[in-house]
XYZ file of C-alpha atoms in Angstrom:
417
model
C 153.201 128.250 42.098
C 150.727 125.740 40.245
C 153.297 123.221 40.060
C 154.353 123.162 44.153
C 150.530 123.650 45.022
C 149.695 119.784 42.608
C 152.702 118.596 44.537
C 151.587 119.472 48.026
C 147.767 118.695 46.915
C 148.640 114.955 45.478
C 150.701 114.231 48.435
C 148.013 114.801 50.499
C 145.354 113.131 48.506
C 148.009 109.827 48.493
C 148.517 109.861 52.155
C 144.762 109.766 52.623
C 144.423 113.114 54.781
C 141.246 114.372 53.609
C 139.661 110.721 53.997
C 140.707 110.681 58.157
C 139.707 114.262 58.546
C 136.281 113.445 56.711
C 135.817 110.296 58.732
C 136.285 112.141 62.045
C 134.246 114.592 61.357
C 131.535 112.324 60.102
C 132.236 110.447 63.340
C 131.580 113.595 65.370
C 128.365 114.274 63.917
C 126.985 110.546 64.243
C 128.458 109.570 67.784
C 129.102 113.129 69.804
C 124.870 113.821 69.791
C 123.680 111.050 71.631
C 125.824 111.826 74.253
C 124.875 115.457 74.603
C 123.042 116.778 77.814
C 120.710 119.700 77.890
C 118.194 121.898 79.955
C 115.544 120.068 78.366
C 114.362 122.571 75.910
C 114.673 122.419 72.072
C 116.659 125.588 72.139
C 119.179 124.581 74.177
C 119.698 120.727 72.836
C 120.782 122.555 69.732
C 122.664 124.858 71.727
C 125.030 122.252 73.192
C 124.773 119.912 69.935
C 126.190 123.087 68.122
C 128.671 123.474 71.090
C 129.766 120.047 71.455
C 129.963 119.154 67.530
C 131.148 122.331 65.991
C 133.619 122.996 68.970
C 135.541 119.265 68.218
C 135.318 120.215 64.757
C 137.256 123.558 64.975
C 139.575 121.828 67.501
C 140.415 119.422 65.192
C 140.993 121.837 62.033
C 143.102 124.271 64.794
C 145.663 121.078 65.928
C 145.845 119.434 62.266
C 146.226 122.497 60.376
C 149.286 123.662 62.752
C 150.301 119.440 62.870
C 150.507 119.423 58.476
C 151.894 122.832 57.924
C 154.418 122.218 61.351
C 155.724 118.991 59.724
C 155.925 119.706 55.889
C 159.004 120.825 55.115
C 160.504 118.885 58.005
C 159.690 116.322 56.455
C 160.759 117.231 53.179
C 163.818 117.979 54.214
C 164.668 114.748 56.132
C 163.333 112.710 52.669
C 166.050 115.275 50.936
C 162.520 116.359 49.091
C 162.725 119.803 49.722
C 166.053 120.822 47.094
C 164.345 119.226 44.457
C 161.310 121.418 44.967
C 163.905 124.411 45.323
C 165.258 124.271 42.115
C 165.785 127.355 40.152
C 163.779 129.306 38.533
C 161.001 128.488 41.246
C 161.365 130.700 44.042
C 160.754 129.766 47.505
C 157.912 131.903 48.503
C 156.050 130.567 45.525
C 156.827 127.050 47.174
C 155.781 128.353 50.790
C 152.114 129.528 48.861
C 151.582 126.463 46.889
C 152.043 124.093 50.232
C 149.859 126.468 51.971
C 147.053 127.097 49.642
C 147.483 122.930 49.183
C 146.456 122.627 52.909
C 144.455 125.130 52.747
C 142.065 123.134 50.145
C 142.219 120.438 52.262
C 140.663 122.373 54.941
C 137.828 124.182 53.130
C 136.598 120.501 52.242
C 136.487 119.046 55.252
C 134.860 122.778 56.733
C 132.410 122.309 53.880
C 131.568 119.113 55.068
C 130.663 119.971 58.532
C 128.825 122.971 57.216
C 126.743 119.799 54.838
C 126.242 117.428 58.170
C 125.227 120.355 60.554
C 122.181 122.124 58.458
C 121.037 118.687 56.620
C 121.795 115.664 59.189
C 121.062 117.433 62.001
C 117.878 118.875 60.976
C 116.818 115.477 59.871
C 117.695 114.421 63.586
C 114.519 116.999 64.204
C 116.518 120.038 65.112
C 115.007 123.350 64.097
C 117.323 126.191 64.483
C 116.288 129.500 64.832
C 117.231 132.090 62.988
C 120.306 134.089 64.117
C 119.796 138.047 65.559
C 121.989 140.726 65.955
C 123.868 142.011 69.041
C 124.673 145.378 69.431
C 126.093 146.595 72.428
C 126.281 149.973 73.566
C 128.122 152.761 72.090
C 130.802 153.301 74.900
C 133.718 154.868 74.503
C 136.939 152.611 74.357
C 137.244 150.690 77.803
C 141.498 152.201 77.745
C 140.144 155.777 77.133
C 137.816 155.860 80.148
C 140.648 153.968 82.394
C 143.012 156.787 81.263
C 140.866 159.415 81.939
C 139.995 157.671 85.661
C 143.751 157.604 85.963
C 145.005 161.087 87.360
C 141.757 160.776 90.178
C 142.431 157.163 90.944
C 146.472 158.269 91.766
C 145.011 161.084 93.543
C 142.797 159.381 95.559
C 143.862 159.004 99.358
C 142.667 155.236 99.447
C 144.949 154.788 96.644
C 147.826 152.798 98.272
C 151.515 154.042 97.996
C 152.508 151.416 96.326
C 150.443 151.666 93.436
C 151.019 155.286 92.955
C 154.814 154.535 92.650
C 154.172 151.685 89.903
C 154.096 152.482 86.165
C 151.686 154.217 84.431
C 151.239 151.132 82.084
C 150.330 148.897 84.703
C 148.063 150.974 86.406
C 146.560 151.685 83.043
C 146.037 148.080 82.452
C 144.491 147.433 86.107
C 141.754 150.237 85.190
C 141.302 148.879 81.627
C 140.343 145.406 83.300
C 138.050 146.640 86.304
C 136.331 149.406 83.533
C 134.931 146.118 82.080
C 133.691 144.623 85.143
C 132.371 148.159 86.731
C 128.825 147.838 87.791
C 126.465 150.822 87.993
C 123.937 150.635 90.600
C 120.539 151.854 90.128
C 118.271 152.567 93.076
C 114.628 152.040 93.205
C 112.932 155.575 91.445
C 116.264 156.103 89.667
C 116.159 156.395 86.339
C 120.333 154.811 84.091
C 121.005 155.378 80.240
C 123.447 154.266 77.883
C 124.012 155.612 74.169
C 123.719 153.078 71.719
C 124.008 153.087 67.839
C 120.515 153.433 66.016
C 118.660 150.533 65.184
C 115.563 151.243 63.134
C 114.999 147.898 61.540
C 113.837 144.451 63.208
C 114.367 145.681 67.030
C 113.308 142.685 69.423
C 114.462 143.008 72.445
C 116.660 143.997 75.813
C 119.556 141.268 76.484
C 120.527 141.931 80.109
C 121.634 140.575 83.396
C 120.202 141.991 87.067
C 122.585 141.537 89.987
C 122.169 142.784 93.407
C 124.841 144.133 96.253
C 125.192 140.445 97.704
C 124.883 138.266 94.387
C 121.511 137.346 96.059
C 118.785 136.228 93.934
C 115.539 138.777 94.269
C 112.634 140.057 92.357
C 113.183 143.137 90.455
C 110.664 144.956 88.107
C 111.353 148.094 86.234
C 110.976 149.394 82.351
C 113.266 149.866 79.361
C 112.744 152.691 77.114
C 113.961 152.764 73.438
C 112.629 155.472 71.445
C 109.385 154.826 70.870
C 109.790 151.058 72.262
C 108.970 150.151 75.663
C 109.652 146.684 77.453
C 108.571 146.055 81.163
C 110.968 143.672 83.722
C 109.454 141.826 86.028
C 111.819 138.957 86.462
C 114.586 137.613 89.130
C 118.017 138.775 89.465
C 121.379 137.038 89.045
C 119.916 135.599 85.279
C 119.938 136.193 81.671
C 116.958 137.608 80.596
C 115.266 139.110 77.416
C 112.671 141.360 77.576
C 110.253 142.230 74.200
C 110.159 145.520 73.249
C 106.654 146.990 71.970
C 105.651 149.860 70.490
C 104.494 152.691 72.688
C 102.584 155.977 71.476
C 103.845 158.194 75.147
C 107.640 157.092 74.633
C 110.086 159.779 73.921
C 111.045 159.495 70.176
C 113.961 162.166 70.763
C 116.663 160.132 72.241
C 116.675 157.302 70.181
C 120.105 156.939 70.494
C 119.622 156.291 74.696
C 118.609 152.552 75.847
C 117.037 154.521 79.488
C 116.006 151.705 82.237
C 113.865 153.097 85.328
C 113.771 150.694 88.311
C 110.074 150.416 89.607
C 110.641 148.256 92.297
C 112.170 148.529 95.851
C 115.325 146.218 95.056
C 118.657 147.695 94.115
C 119.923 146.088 91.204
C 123.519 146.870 89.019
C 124.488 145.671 86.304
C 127.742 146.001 84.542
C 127.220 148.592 80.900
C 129.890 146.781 78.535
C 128.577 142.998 79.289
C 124.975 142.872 80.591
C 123.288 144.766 78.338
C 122.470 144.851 74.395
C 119.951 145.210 72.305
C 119.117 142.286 69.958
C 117.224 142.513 66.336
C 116.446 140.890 63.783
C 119.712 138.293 61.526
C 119.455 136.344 58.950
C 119.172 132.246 58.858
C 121.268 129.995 60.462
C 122.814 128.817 57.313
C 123.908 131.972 56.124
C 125.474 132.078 59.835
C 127.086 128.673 59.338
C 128.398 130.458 56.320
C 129.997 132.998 57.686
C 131.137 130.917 60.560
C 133.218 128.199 58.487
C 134.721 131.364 56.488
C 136.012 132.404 59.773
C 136.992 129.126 61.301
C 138.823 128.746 57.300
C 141.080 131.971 57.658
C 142.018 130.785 61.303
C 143.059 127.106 59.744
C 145.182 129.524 57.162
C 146.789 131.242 60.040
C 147.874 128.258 61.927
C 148.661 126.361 58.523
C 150.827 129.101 57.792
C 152.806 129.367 61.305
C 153.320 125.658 61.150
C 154.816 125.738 57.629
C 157.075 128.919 59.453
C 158.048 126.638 61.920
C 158.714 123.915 59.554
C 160.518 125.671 57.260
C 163.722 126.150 60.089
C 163.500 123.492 62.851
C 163.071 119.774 62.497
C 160.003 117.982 62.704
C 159.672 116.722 66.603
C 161.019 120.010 67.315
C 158.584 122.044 64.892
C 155.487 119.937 66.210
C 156.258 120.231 70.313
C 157.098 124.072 69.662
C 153.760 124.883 67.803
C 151.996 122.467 70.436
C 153.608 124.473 73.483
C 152.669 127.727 71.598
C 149.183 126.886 71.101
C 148.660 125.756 74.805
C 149.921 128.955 75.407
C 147.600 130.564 73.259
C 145.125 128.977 74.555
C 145.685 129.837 78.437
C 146.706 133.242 78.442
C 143.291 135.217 78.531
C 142.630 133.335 81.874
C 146.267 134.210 83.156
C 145.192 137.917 82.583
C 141.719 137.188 84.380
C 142.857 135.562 87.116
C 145.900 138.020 87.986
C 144.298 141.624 86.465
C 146.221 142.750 89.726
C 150.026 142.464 89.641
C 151.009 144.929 92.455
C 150.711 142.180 95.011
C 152.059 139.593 92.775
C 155.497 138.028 93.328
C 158.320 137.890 90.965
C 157.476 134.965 89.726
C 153.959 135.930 88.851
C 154.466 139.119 87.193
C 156.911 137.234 85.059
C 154.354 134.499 83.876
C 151.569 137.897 83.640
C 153.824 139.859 80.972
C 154.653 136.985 79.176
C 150.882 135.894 79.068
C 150.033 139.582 77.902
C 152.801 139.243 75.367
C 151.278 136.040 73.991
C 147.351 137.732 74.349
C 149.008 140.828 71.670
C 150.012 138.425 68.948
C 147.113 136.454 69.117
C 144.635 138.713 69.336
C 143.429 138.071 66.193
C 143.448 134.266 67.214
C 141.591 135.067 70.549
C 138.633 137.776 68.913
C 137.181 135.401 66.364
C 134.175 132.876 68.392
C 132.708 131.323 65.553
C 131.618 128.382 67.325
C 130.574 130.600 70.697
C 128.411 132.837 68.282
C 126.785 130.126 65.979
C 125.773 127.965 68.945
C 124.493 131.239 71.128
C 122.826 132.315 67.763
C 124.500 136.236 67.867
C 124.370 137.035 63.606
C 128.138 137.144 62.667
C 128.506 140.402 60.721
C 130.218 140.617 57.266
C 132.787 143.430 58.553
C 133.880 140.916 61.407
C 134.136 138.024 58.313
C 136.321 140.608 56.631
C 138.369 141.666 59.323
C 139.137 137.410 59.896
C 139.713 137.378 55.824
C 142.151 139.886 55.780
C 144.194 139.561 58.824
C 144.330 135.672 59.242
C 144.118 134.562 55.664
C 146.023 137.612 54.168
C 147.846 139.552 55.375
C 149.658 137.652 58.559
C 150.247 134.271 55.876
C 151.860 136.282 53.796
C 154.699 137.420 56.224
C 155.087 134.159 57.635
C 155.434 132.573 54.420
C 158.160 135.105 53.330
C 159.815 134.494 56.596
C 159.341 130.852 56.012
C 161.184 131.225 52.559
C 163.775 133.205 53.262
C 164.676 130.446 55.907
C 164.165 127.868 53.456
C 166.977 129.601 51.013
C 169.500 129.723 54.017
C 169.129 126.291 54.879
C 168.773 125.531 51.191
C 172.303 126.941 50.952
């Protein structure tokens, strides 16, 4: 494996790929801020800077790590490289490994190097990040458990039309999965709404939410959180993100600490939706440690792609390898809004469903793509926790490489042969 991997490595280090990729991400980092636009506050010109730098910087590991790995042993195989590296006793999947932990390297310098720019040029610019906190949402059970359970009285229903009740269980399954998310609970002026959340002794700082009212009208709402023994009044608009301090209080109920409770006190209904306007927010760590953590997961994704382009490469030629891994990643890419925009396919024509169950079929084997936001999270400063850094290590830089590069060397034998 050493042997293939100082092949790969020099190859790259001759054709001068880690010089462009360092040069346009230096370029990034020295042209992209003066063109950035903010709300005029400190916070959010770092914000966007983190947004607009760190975003064209994981777009340009994502299409060069899928570009290399697409065209490597296309490329090796039109030079009539590739039997030489074949010979006997070297076995293919320790040639698949050494090209991919080759580009791999590659990768983790030029990560390392935006991780550099972004805590030491940028704070000389003047920036002062703030420290990252924690998100925790609430406790809910599993959006698909509560859509099944809503199943059997949504069929029953009499508003229910009879065309729905004659569809599959699956997709009517999947239309309650997607409006469970978007269900709003309405809480009338007196009334009192809870939601279980997991304990959080240490660092608590505040209520993440977002008011709305029936009409999406913007109106003044007031009202009280209670956490424990942590209060935190509301006495802001609607239709906004807000975050409201918690305090200590000596009346609270120290019982339920388990139960974020929120009591309207004014004469405004307001809803809000439970699994996306509220969370409770404590204390993180720095924002370096979170750039950390960040460029590990944006370095497992790069492995991922690296590893389906060398798949790719490994059988087809390399126009065809490049356009295919370019069509899938467009694909990829769009699918979560095909599912938002259509959650509803009982009205949809033939046509549509078609596109709907191939974009769901795209959305399954990319979930692990789809769930990691480094760049979303670093710039929005939510802490990235280590389980979420393992989950990313172990899926995207383990486990799913390693099939595709044992697919990618069995193919390599056949066409070897």
């Amino acid at each position: 494996m050493r042997p293939t991997f100082l092949v790969a490595w020099r190859g790259l280090w001759r054709g001068r790929t880690l010089w462009t990729l360092l040069a346009a991400v230096a370029a990034i980092h020295f042209l992209l801020p003066g063109i950035v636009r903010s709300d005029g506050t400190d916070a959010g010109a770092f914000e966007m800077l983190v947004r607009v730098v760190c975003g064209s910087v994981y777009a340009l590991v994502c299409v060069a790590s899928l570009s290399i790995g697409g065209g490597m042993f296309a490329k090796e195989r039109e030079d009539d490289m590739l039997s030489q590296s074949l010979v006997r006793p070297v076995s293919a999947f320790s040639v698949a490994v050494g090209r991919w932990l080759a580009i791999e390297l590659l990768f983790a310098c030029v990560i390392l190097a935006n991780v550099v720019m972004l805590n030491v040029v940028q704070s000389g610019k003047g920036f002062a990040p703030a420290d990252c906190r924690l998100h925790v949402p609430p406790a809910l059970p599993p959006a698909e458990v509560t859509a099944a359970g809503a199943m059997e009285a949504f069929l029953r229903d009499a508003r229910t039309p009879e065309s729905v009740k004659k569809s599959s269980r699956a997709a009517i399954l999947d239309l309650l999965t997607a409006k469970e998310y978007e269900r709003y609970e309405v809480i009338r002026p007196g009334q009192t709404a809870m939601w279980p959340f997991p304990v959080v002794t240490d660092g608590l700082l505040a209520v993440k939410t977002r008011f709305s009212t029936m009409y999406g009208m913007k109106m003044d709402m007031n009202g009280v959180f209670r956490y424990g023994n942590v209060v935190g009044v509301v006495s802001n608009g609607t239709q906004s993100v807000i975050e409201v301090p918690l305090t200590a209080c000596s009346d609270a109920n120290t019982n339920d600490i388990h139960i974020l409770s929120f009591t309207n006190t004014g004469k405004t209904d307001v809803m809000l939706r439970p699994r996306r306007d509220v969370e409770l927010l404590a204390t993180g760590d720095s924002f370096t440690a979170n750039s950390i953590r960040a460029s590990v997961e944006m370095l497992a994704l790069s492995g991922l792609l690296a590893a389906f382009g060398l798949f790719l490469s490994s059988a087809l030629s390399r126009p065809v390898s490049l356009f295919t891994a370019a069509v899938l990643l467009a694909a990829a890419m769009m699918a979560p809004d095909a599912v938002s925009q259509f959650p509803d396919e009982f009205n949809a024509t033939m046509g549509e469903k078609a596109g709907l169950a191939i974009s769901r079929a795209v959305m399954m084997f990319t979930s692990a793509i789809s769930e990691i936001s480094p760049v979303s999270d670093l710039a929005s400063g939510r802490m990235i926790v280590t389980n979420e850094v393992f989950r990313a290590v172990m899926l995207d830089m383990v486990a799913f490489p390693a099939l595709l590069l044992a697919l990618a060397a069995l193919l390599l034998r056949r066409k070897a042969k």
